[in-house]
Amino acid sequence: MADKLLIRLFDVGLGDCIYCRIPKAHKDGRDFHILIDCGTLSSTDYLSDAVKHLKALLPLIGGKRHVDLLVVTHEHKDHMTGFGMKLWDGMSFGAIWMSAAMDLNHPEAKRAKKLHAFAAGAMQQALRLNLALGPQLTELAAAVALNKTAMTTLRETLPKKNKIKATYVHSQSSKKDLALPLKGATVSVLGPEKDIDFYYLGRAGDPSLRRALGLIDSGLPDPATAVPNEKNIPAPANIDPAEFRQLRSRMLSTALAFADLDGKVCNNTSVVLLIVWKGRRLLFVGDAEWDGAFKKGTKANCSWNVMWNLRKKQLDGPLAFYKIGHHGSVNATPWGQTPVARSGEPLAILDAILPVKSKAKAAAIVSTRRGNYPTIPRTDLLAEIGGRVSNTRNYADAFTKALKKTSEVPQFAEYERKSFAKPQPRRTDLERMLVDSKPFVDVEIDSPH
Amino acid sequence: MGTKEKKPARESGQRPKQRLKRAMLVDLYEARQFLTLDTIKETGLRMPVQVYFKDPAVAETTAVAGIDNDFTTPWEPGLGDGPTSARFAVVDYDATTNVLTPPAIWDRKRNCYVAADRKTALDGKTKDLYQYHQLSVWAIVQNALDYFESSSGLGRRISWAFEGNRLIIVPHAGYGENAYYDRESKSLQLYWFASAKGTVFTCLSSDIVNHEFGHAVLDGLRPHYYESLATETAAFHEFLGDLTAILMAFRNNAFRKIVLKESHGKLTNAQLLAGLAQQFGAATEEAPYLRSGLNSQTMKRLAGTIEPHALSEVLTGAMFDILMGIFAKHRTNEIKRAKRGKSGKPSDIRAFADTVPRMQMLAIQPLDLLPPCAVTFRDYALAVLRSEQVSNPTDPTGYRELMIKCFIKRGVLTQRDRKDLMEPAPVFRRLALDVFHPVDDLAASRGGAYRFLDDNRAKLRIPANVDIIVPEIVRARKRNRDGLPQPDQIILQYLWREELILEGARFGRFAGERTAMLCGGTIVLDQSGNVIHWARKPGTLAVGNSQAARDDQAEGLERRKELLNTIAARIAAGVIGDTIGGELGLLGRASPPFTLRRVDGTIRFSLAPHFSIRGDAPDDETGDRQWQISF
């Protein structure tokens, strides 16, 4: 019991709040406690509950509940909004890691920074003006919009209180930067790469990219211009106002285009953690994405492809645990979705980390909830992962047995029914429905004999 | 028009010396169909406007970047600031900068458009004024519309696919390598972007403007083509965009001269077309905007492709081949004429100049003969041949043979088709009908047209138990090459929907849902009731026991099979989804090329706007993953 490694994904709706306890791995002989992310796009009540439960798992050191390592994978609301809430009093932190993309002074992220400042400002403006964005874009705007309080907490308040400095990590961070009071286990960073602009925005070689980068360099418009207040929008004299409104809603929005690109860069500069404990490999990928293939320099690459090409030695090998990326989104776990994906990098990566033949020794869980963005989670992807891990559940059977109605599962017919009877890795949303008020999903990993 | 003597040509670019009083101008405007082109230009019924052929920032050579000094566009009594005219309203709103640029101002006294200072004339010297761009883009589409509506084109007024009659033109819509026609907002949007040579304005490149305008025209003529997932139908839309751009480019005198010059007077196929490909240049420095006519694509080679831009090259190539064949014939005529001492030296310029209007008629007039839905390249080829036959029944120079050969070479028609087409037969036949309706009655209203169809369901092989939609009934007056009137055309389209259930796992998330196969036809009659053309898209029900009914049913079953396969293929490729946007505007990157809506419990799949000026969207073939939004 105490010798098992515990990973607990709190159910925070559409968000991540992950606790990992490595038994007896602290230099002082006690357990080592890790918290990865605390955020949601759903109700923030989930976060208060989660942190309350979390505290009960943590050791009391100097009168405070202590976290040895806090990792904030990337600057999206569903991973860090909790840090803007008053939840952290009575807690202490041994180390705070954030993605190098969140370092305002990171020299190789100049473009990414400009892009992010624009995107966050523009989406903040959109929310402030209460524009009708449609469900999918509402999530983008919410995720990307400025969250000053949370960032201040992470960059200033918590480090000061704990007398430490926040560390911005990347795959080439020095041993010193990544030093932790660990024994019998290692924590390494597989992503992002240090040169964020180069790998995740690309150089201007790709023509379609050149335009975007050019505008980022030469000057994105002011967010108030890109997302104007209706009373500041001039009215043409030769068409009527309704036609003009309709026209504007069918024009390409610079704000959306760049918020979209920023969202992609942000996801792909998620901190990717590899924890190795007694030969067991545990991978936490934040919201890292994949696409068809890696291309050096002239492409806005996705994290998985970059890692597969540059960090292959560390990535290539069966996992004991996989935190399913981006709440089960189709683009966050590489898989053989199409013939091209099957014959290329995507399936090769999945076969390397979760080979079917090692199913018995692998586990995966996902923290998710289906809401405004209806295609998250992707149940055919979850079924694919289900065929490669052992901690699965046949939810069709489970619901029947528990006398629960599938009609209560959001958008069941369109997005759940087809894969419902296939074994899926445990999901926080469905586990909560099956076991009333169960607010988390666990994976325990044995120490090998 | 007839055999009047030609007046001496005026110098290009000059305004008419005599400025007419407005009342007289309106009087002449009413009578313009009886006036010669020279008179029209002389009186100001066509206004000279200096337009650029291509934005100098992307033109391959400075020659092409020059002004077309011979460009004129139709005047109207109601012109207003914008420009705003009967069918167009230029709205210069930039969504990136939230700026509404003041419009070009119509100076009634001078009968021309001027800048915001109400003084400066807008021409090639004022290229950097946005008002010049507004005027230029308006003049291009005003001219192109006239081209389609004139008697050398469709010979009738055409309508847009949307409610209303003014197409909104947005010359500086915002930042991006984009230009698109959007039915939902009744607009043609042209974006701008940065390049090494400075800002590139897509509104200054007439080929881009004309290509997108071609989409608007075809959508107006056949709105149900948008309700399709079929590659050939989407490819036909791209073909028409390219065709419009190419034909309008050919009408540009300066362009023709450049091409001739560049080929050093030796106009063989390869040299001419290579020259064209180069002159169209790049929309950006890398990607050619127009699919080159100089290609050797065939239906066989592209069998199975689901990329509309790639497939459209087959038809563009076929029409280029026809163009070259006609040019060759004109050249031969020139040489013969010179030999007989009838004219001076044989002139390639004249031969080329004669080819262009011939091509206009040959390529545009058949559009009225197309079926109302699910068009294929073969439908167009048959329409081209039939249209040519009607306007040129004796065909002394052998155009028909030439065109059939070109279509067969590309796999658009087969040898079997050739046999049927070259079979000697009367040019005009009458429809076998049960109930006679006078042509004037059925031409007078959609209701009248419907009663004609309904009375004759059996003979027209329209199922008894479907409700027929009559989207349009129009009457056209086309002219042939010699300016002589062709028989009037009464063009009647009819449609019905046959329900399809998407059964099976291959339909993914749409499995079990209903959609419809569009069926119907276009009947074109002349004023005497002879059949000019009858293009049918049958359903799967046999109407009667005749061989024709059985053939129709076989075709209908084949169509249904293909439609289901296409839907499944699109679903598997993950290219159907919502166009993503809201009050703030659209996110093009996240919007797949096909979309859907639900009407009365059935799904209607359709083409989504094609935002980018780059050809087929780079499909990385990883399915719908590529449309995900990363939050």
GROMACS .gro file of N, CA and C in nm, chain A residues 285-407:
model
  369
  285VAL      N    1   0.187   1.444  -2.037
  285VAL     CA    2   0.214   1.522  -2.159
  285VAL      C    3   0.140   1.656  -2.166
  286GLY      N    4   0.070   1.694  -2.061
  286GLY     CA    5  -0.001   1.822  -2.070
  286GLY      C    6  -0.099   1.819  -2.186
  287ASP      N    7  -0.087   1.914  -2.278
  287ASP     CA    8  -0.175   1.918  -2.395
  287ASP      C    9  -0.094   1.905  -2.524
  288ALA      N   10   0.022   1.840  -2.515
  288ALA     CA   11   0.107   1.827  -2.634
  288ALA      C   12   0.030   1.765  -2.750
  289GLU      N   13   0.054   1.812  -2.872
  289GLU     CA   14  -0.020   1.765  -2.990
  289GLU      C   15   0.072   1.690  -3.087
  290TRP      N   16   0.010   1.625  -3.185
  290TRP     CA   17   0.084   1.555  -3.289
  290TRP      C   18   0.029   1.595  -3.423
  291ASP      N   19   0.110   1.581  -3.528
  291ASP     CA   20   0.055   1.583  -3.664
  291ASP      C   21   0.132   1.482  -3.748
  292GLY      N   22   0.120   1.496  -3.880
  292GLY     CA   23   0.171   1.391  -3.968
  292GLY      C   24   0.319   1.361  -3.953
  293ALA      N   25   0.400   1.467  -3.947
  293ALA     CA   26   0.545   1.442  -3.948
  293ALA      C   27   0.619   1.566  -3.898
  294PHE      N   28   0.744   1.543  -3.860
  294PHE     CA   29   0.831   1.650  -3.814
  294PHE      C   30   0.903   1.711  -3.933
  295LYS      N   31   0.916   1.844  -3.930
  295LYS     CA   32   0.994   1.909  -4.034
  295LYS      C   33   1.078   2.016  -3.965
  296LYS      N   34   1.208   2.014  -3.990
  296LYS     CA   35   1.294   2.103  -3.912
  296LYS      C   36   1.288   2.246  -3.965
  297GLY      N   37   1.245   2.334  -3.879
  297GLY     CA   38   1.263   2.476  -3.907
  297GLY      C   39   1.154   2.545  -3.985
  298THR      N   40   1.106   2.484  -4.092
  298THR     CA   41   1.013   2.559  -4.176
  298THR      C   42   0.869   2.529  -4.142
  299LYS      N   43   0.847   2.469  -4.027
  299LYS     CA   44   0.711   2.427  -3.997
  299LYS      C   45   0.682   2.456  -3.850
  300ALA      N   46   0.556   2.488  -3.822
  300ALA     CA   47   0.514   2.497  -3.683
  300ALA      C   48   0.488   2.355  -3.636
  301ASN      N   49   0.590   2.293  -3.579
  301ASN     CA   50   0.580   2.151  -3.544
  301ASN      C   51   0.495   2.126  -3.421
  302CYS      N   52   0.453   2.002  -3.410
  302CYS     CA   53   0.381   1.958  -3.291
  302CYS      C   54   0.478   1.885  -3.198
  303SER      N   55   0.445   1.891  -3.069
  303SER     CA   56   0.536   1.844  -2.966
  303SER      C   57   0.575   1.697  -2.981
  304TRP      N   58   0.477   1.611  -3.003
  304TRP     CA   59   0.507   1.468  -3.013
  304TRP      C   60   0.608   1.440  -3.124
  305ASN      N   61   0.591   1.504  -3.237
  305ASN     CA   62   0.680   1.480  -3.349
  305ASN      C   63   0.819   1.532  -3.320
  306VAL      N   64   0.827   1.646  -3.252
  306VAL     CA   65   0.958   1.700  -3.215
  306VAL      C   66   1.027   1.604  -3.119
  307MET      N   67   0.952   1.557  -3.019
  307MET     CA   68   1.013   1.465  -2.921
  307MET      C   69   1.058   1.336  -2.988
  308TRP      N   70   0.976   1.286  -3.079
  308TRP     CA   71   1.009   1.160  -3.145
  308TRP      C   72   1.137   1.172  -3.226
  309ASN      N   73   1.162   1.290  -3.280
  309ASN     CA   74   1.282   1.309  -3.361
  309ASN      C   75   1.402   1.355  -3.281
  310LEU      N   76   1.379   1.432  -3.175
  310LEU     CA   77   1.492   1.487  -3.102
  310LEU      C   78   1.517   1.420  -2.967
  311ARG      N   79   1.412   1.362  -2.909
  311ARG     CA   80   1.427   1.300  -2.775
  311ARG      C   81   1.392   1.154  -2.781
  312LYS      N   82   1.421   1.094  -2.896
  312LYS     CA   83   1.372   0.958  -2.918
  312LYS      C   84   1.422   0.861  -2.811
  313LYS      N   85   1.548   0.875  -2.774
  313LYS     CA   86   1.606   0.782  -2.676
  313LYS      C   87   1.521   0.776  -2.549
  314GLN      N   88   1.473   0.892  -2.505
  314GLN     CA   89   1.395   0.893  -2.382
  314GLN      C   90   1.250   0.854  -2.405
  315LEU      N   91   1.196   0.888  -2.522
  315LEU     CA   92   1.053   0.864  -2.545
  315LEU      C   93   1.026   0.720  -2.587
  316ASP      N   94   1.121   0.663  -2.662
  316ASP     CA   95   1.098   0.534  -2.724
  316ASP      C   96   1.109   0.422  -2.621
  317GLY      N   97   0.994   0.373  -2.575
  317GLY     CA   98   0.997   0.264  -2.478
  317GLY      C   99   0.861   0.253  -2.412
  318PRO      N  100   0.821   0.129  -2.378
  318PRO     CA  101   0.687   0.109  -2.323
  318PRO      C  102   0.668   0.184  -2.190
  319LEU      N  103   0.549   0.239  -2.174
  319LEU     CA  104   0.516   0.313  -2.052
  319LEU      C  105   0.438   0.225  -1.956
  320ALA      N  106   0.459   0.253  -1.828
  320ALA     CA  107   0.373   0.191  -1.727
  320ALA      C  108   0.249   0.278  -1.706
  321PHE      N  109   0.264   0.409  -1.735
  321PHE     CA  110   0.151   0.499  -1.717
  321PHE      C  111   0.158   0.611  -1.820
  322TYR      N  112   0.040   0.644  -1.875
  322TYR     CA  113   0.029   0.752  -1.970
  322TYR      C  114  -0.087   0.842  -1.930
  323LYS      N  115  -0.058   0.971  -1.906
  323LYS     CA  116  -0.167   1.066  -1.880
  323LYS      C  117  -0.217   1.111  -2.016
  324ILE      N  118  -0.337   1.071  -2.049
  324ILE     CA  119  -0.390   1.098  -2.183
  324ILE      C  120  -0.400   1.248  -2.207
  325GLY      N  121  -0.337   1.292  -2.316
  325GLY     CA  122  -0.323   1.434  -2.341
  325GLY      C  123  -0.452   1.507  -2.373
  326HIS      N  124  -0.452   1.634  -2.339
  326HIS     CA  125  -0.559   1.728  -2.372
  326HIS      C  126  -0.697   1.666  -2.358
  327HIS      N  127  -0.721   1.604  -2.244
  327HIS     CA  128  -0.857   1.560  -2.210
  327HIS      C  129  -0.916   1.465  -2.315
  328GLY      N  130  -0.829   1.387  -2.380
  328GLY     CA  131  -0.878   1.290  -2.477
  328GLY      C  132  -0.905   1.347  -2.615
  329SER      N  133  -0.842   1.458  -2.645
  329SER     CA  134  -0.861   1.519  -2.777
  329SER      C  135  -0.793   1.436  -2.886
  330VAL      N  136  -0.849   1.444  -3.007
  330VAL     CA  137  -0.798   1.362  -3.116
  330VAL      C  138  -0.656   1.397  -3.155
  331ASN      N  139  -0.613   1.520  -3.128
  331ASN     CA  140  -0.480   1.559  -3.175
  331ASN      C  141  -0.375   1.559  -3.065
  332ALA      N  142  -0.407   1.498  -2.950
  332ALA     CA  143  -0.312   1.501  -2.840
  332ALA      C  144  -0.249   1.365  -2.813
  333THR      N  145  -0.297   1.261  -2.874
  333THR     CA  146  -0.230   1.131  -2.863
  333THR      C  147  -0.208   1.080  -3.004
  334PRO      N  148  -0.084   1.063  -3.047
  334PRO     CA  149  -0.062   1.016  -3.184
  334PRO      C  150  -0.118   0.877  -3.202
  335TRP      N  151  -0.189   0.856  -3.313
  335TRP     CA  152  -0.245   0.724  -3.338
  335TRP      C  153  -0.270   0.706  -3.487
  336GLY      N  154  -0.306   0.586  -3.526
  336GLY     CA  155  -0.324   0.556  -3.668
  336GLY      C  156  -0.463   0.591  -3.717
  337GLN      N  157  -0.495   0.718  -3.710
  337GLN     CA  158  -0.631   0.760  -3.743
  337GLN      C  159  -0.663   0.741  -3.891
  338THR      N  160  -0.565   0.761  -3.977
  338THR     CA  161  -0.586   0.748  -4.121
  338THR      C  162  -0.472   0.663  -4.177
  339PRO      N  163  -0.485   0.618  -4.301
  339PRO     CA  164  -0.376   0.539  -4.361
  339PRO      C  165  -0.240   0.609  -4.352
  340VAL      N  166  -0.239   0.739  -4.375
  340VAL     CA  167  -0.112   0.811  -4.368
  340VAL      C  168  -0.056   0.809  -4.226
  341ALA      N  169  -0.145   0.830  -4.129
  341ALA     CA  170  -0.099   0.828  -3.989
  341ALA      C  171  -0.049   0.689  -3.951
  342ARG      N  172  -0.115   0.588  -4.010
  342ARG     CA  173  -0.076   0.450  -3.975
  342ARG      C  174   0.062   0.416  -4.029
  343SER      N  175   0.092   0.470  -4.146
  343SER     CA  176   0.220   0.430  -4.206
  343SER      C  177   0.334   0.522  -4.165
  344GLY      N  178   0.306   0.623  -4.085
  344GLY     CA  179   0.410   0.720  -4.052
  344GLY      C  180   0.439   0.729  -3.904
  345GLU      N  181   0.489   0.846  -3.866
  345GLU     CA  182   0.529   0.868  -3.727
  345GLU      C  183   0.420   0.842  -3.624
  346PRO      N  184   0.297   0.892  -3.649
  346PRO     CA  185   0.196   0.882  -3.543
  346PRO      C  186   0.179   0.742  -3.485
  347LEU      N  187   0.153   0.645  -3.571
  347LEU     CA  188   0.132   0.510  -3.517
  347LEU      C  189   0.262   0.453  -3.460
  348ALA      N  190   0.373   0.489  -3.522
  348ALA     CA  191   0.503   0.440  -3.472
  348ALA      C  192   0.524   0.484  -3.328
  349ILE      N  193   0.485   0.608  -3.299
  349ILE     CA  194   0.502   0.659  -3.163
  349ILE      C  195   0.413   0.583  -3.066
  350LEU      N  196   0.286   0.567  -3.103
  350LEU     CA  197   0.194   0.497  -3.013
  350LEU      C  198   0.239   0.353  -2.988
  351ASP      N  199   0.284   0.287  -3.095
  351ASP     CA  200   0.331   0.149  -3.079
  351ASP      C  201   0.454   0.142  -2.991
  352ALA      N  202   0.532   0.248  -2.990
  352ALA     CA  203   0.653   0.247  -2.906
  352ALA      C  204   0.619   0.266  -2.759
  353ILE      N  205   0.524   0.356  -2.729
  353ILE     CA  206   0.498   0.386  -2.588
  353ILE      C  207   0.390   0.296  -2.527
  354LEU      N  208   0.297   0.251  -2.608
  354LEU     CA  209   0.193   0.161  -2.555
  354LEU      C  210   0.176   0.043  -2.648
  355PRO      N  211   0.281  -0.041  -2.657
  355PRO     CA  212   0.268  -0.157  -2.747
  355PRO      C  213   0.161  -0.251  -2.696
  356VAL      N  214   0.084  -0.303  -2.792
  356VAL     CA  215  -0.027  -0.389  -2.754
  356VAL      C  216   0.021  -0.506  -2.668
  357LYS      N  217   0.139  -0.558  -2.700
  357LYS     CA  218   0.185  -0.677  -2.627
  357LYS      C  219   0.221  -0.646  -2.481
  358SER      N  220   0.238  -0.519  -2.448
  358SER     CA  221   0.271  -0.485  -2.309
  358SER      C  222   0.150  -0.434  -2.233
  359LYS      N  223   0.033  -0.465  -2.288
  359LYS     CA  224  -0.093  -0.414  -2.234
  359LYS      C  225  -0.105  -0.437  -2.084
  360ALA      N  226  -0.070  -0.555  -2.042
  360ALA     CA  227  -0.094  -0.591  -1.901
  360ALA      C  228  -0.018  -0.501  -1.806
  361LYS      N  229   0.092  -0.444  -1.854
  361LYS     CA  230   0.176  -0.366  -1.762
  361LYS      C  231   0.155  -0.216  -1.780
  362ALA      N  232   0.053  -0.178  -1.857
  362ALA     CA  233   0.036  -0.036  -1.885
  362ALA      C  234  -0.099   0.014  -1.834
  363ALA      N  235  -0.101   0.142  -1.798
  363ALA     CA  236  -0.227   0.204  -1.753
  363ALA      C  237  -0.233   0.346  -1.807
  364ALA      N  238  -0.358   0.393  -1.824
  364ALA     CA  239  -0.377   0.530  -1.871
  364ALA      C  240  -0.506   0.583  -1.813
  365ILE      N  241  -0.510   0.711  -1.781
  365ILE     CA  242  -0.635   0.773  -1.740
  365ILE      C  243  -0.647   0.911  -1.804
  366VAL      N  244  -0.774   0.956  -1.809
  366VAL     CA  245  -0.799   1.086  -1.872
  366VAL      C  246  -0.892   1.169  -1.784
  367SER      N  247  -0.858   1.297  -1.774
  367SER     CA  248  -0.943   1.391  -1.700
  367SER      C  249  -1.018   1.473  -1.803
  368THR      N  250  -1.150   1.456  -1.808
  368THR     CA  251  -1.224   1.518  -1.918
  368THR      C  252  -1.369   1.538  -1.883
  369ARG      N  253  -1.437   1.620  -1.965
  369ARG     CA  254  -1.583   1.631  -1.959
  369ARG      C  255  -1.628   1.686  -2.093
  370ARG      N  256  -1.733   1.627  -2.151
  370ARG     CA  257  -1.781   1.675  -2.280
  370ARG      C  258  -1.869   1.797  -2.260
  371GLY      N  259  -1.834   1.906  -2.326
  371GLY     CA  260  -1.912   2.028  -2.306
  371GLY      C  261  -1.924   2.106  -2.435
  372ASN      N  262  -1.881   2.231  -2.429
  372ASN     CA  263  -1.893   2.319  -2.545
  372ASN      C  264  -1.821   2.270  -2.669
  373TYR      N  265  -1.708   2.205  -2.646
  373TYR     CA  266  -1.633   2.156  -2.761
  373TYR      C  267  -1.668   2.009  -2.776
  374PRO      N  268  -1.766   1.978  -2.859
  374PRO     CA  269  -1.830   1.847  -2.850
  374PRO      C  270  -1.741   1.728  -2.885
  375THR      N  271  -1.634   1.749  -2.960
  375THR     CA  272  -1.555   1.634  -3.001
  375THR      C  273  -1.446   1.598  -2.901
  376ILE      N  274  -1.446   1.665  -2.785
  376ILE     CA  275  -1.353   1.622  -2.680
  376ILE      C  276  -1.437   1.560  -2.568
  377PRO      N  277  -1.410   1.439  -2.523
  377PRO     CA  278  -1.305   1.349  -2.570
  377PRO      C  279  -1.344   1.269  -2.694
  378ARG      N  280  -1.247   1.218  -2.766
  378ARG     CA  281  -1.270   1.135  -2.883
  378ARG      C  282  -1.276   0.990  -2.838
  379THR      N  283  -1.394   0.934  -2.847
  379THR     CA  284  -1.408   0.801  -2.789
  379THR      C  285  -1.345   0.693  -2.876
  380ASP      N  286  -1.333   0.714  -3.006
  380ASP     CA  287  -1.264   0.609  -3.084
  380ASP      C  288  -1.115   0.608  -3.049
  381LEU      N  289  -1.059   0.722  -3.018
  381LEU     CA  290  -0.921   0.727  -2.971
  381LEU      C  291  -0.910   0.658  -2.836
  382LEU      N  292  -1.006   0.686  -2.747
  382LEU     CA  293  -1.002   0.623  -2.614
  382LEU      C  294  -1.014   0.472  -2.627
  383ALA      N  295  -1.095   0.427  -2.720
  383ALA     CA  296  -1.107   0.283  -2.741
  383ALA      C  297  -0.975   0.226  -2.792
  384GLU      N  298  -0.908   0.300  -2.878
  384GLU     CA  299  -0.777   0.257  -2.929
  384GLU      C  300  -0.678   0.243  -2.814
  385ILE      N  301  -0.675   0.343  -2.725
  385ILE     CA  302  -0.586   0.335  -2.609
  385ILE      C  303  -0.629   0.221  -2.518
  386GLY      N  304  -0.762   0.204  -2.507
  386GLY     CA  305  -0.814   0.096  -2.423
  386GLY      C  306  -0.761  -0.041  -2.462
  387GLY      N  307  -0.732  -0.055  -2.593
  387GLY     CA  308  -0.678  -0.183  -2.637
  387GLY      C  309  -0.531  -0.200  -2.603
  388ARG      N  310  -0.472  -0.101  -2.539
  388ARG     CA  311  -0.329  -0.107  -2.512
  388ARG      C  312  -0.296  -0.093  -2.364
  389VAL      N  313  -0.399  -0.082  -2.279
  389VAL     CA  314  -0.375  -0.068  -2.135
  389VAL      C  315  -0.465  -0.164  -2.060
  390SER      N  316  -0.434  -0.182  -1.931
  390SER     CA  317  -0.509  -0.282  -1.854
  390SER      C  318  -0.615  -0.223  -1.762
  391ASN      N  319  -0.607  -0.096  -1.732
  391ASN     CA  320  -0.702  -0.038  -1.636
  391ASN      C  321  -0.827   0.016  -1.707
  392THR      N  322  -0.890  -0.071  -1.784
  392THR     CA  323  -1.003  -0.023  -1.863
  392THR      C  324  -1.135  -0.058  -1.798
  393ARG      N  325  -1.239  -0.002  -1.855
  393ARG     CA  326  -1.373  -0.036  -1.810
  393ARG      C  327  -1.462  -0.041  -1.933
  394ASN      N  328  -1.551  -0.136  -1.935
  394ASN     CA  329  -1.654  -0.139  -2.037
  394ASN      C  330  -1.771  -0.058  -1.981
  395TYR      N  331  -1.784   0.064  -2.027
  395TYR     CA  332  -1.881   0.154  -1.965
  395TYR      C  333  -2.026   0.113  -1.997
  396ALA      N  334  -2.045   0.048  -2.110
  396ALA     CA  335  -2.181   0.002  -2.140
  396ALA      C  336  -2.228  -0.095  -2.030
  397ASP      N  337  -2.143  -0.193  -2.000
  397ASP     CA  338  -2.175  -0.289  -1.893
  397ASP      C  339  -2.188  -0.218  -1.759
  398ALA      N  340  -2.093  -0.130  -1.733
  398ALA     CA  341  -2.091  -0.063  -1.602
  398ALA      C  342  -2.218   0.019  -1.579
  399PHE      N  343  -2.262   0.088  -1.684
  399PHE     CA  344  -2.382   0.170  -1.669
  399PHE      C  345  -2.505   0.082  -1.647
  400THR      N  346  -2.509  -0.028  -1.722
  400THR     CA  347  -2.622  -0.118  -1.704
  400THR      C  348  -2.627  -0.170  -1.562
  401LYS      N  349  -2.511  -0.217  -1.517
  401LYS     CA  350  -2.505  -0.275  -1.382
  401LYS      C  351  -2.542  -0.174  -1.273
  402ALA      N  352  -2.496  -0.051  -1.293
  402ALA     CA  353  -2.521   0.052  -1.192
  402ALA      C  354  -2.657   0.117  -1.209
  403LEU      N  355  -2.733   0.068  -1.306
  403LEU     CA  356  -2.866   0.120  -1.335
  403LEU      C  357  -2.861   0.270  -1.367
  404LYS      N  358  -2.756   0.310  -1.439
  404LYS     CA  359  -2.746   0.449  -1.481
  404LYS      C  360  -2.792   0.464  -1.625
  405LYS      N  361  -2.851   0.581  -1.656
  405LYS     CA  362  -2.904   0.601  -1.791
  405LYS      C  363  -2.798   0.664  -1.882
  406THR      N  364  -2.784   0.607  -2.000
  406THR     CA  365  -2.688   0.665  -2.095
  406THR      C  366  -2.738   0.800  -2.147
  407SER      N  367  -2.868   0.824  -2.134
  407SER     CA  368  -2.920   0.953  -2.180
  407SER      C  369  -2.863   1.068  -2.098
   0.00000   0.00000   0.00000
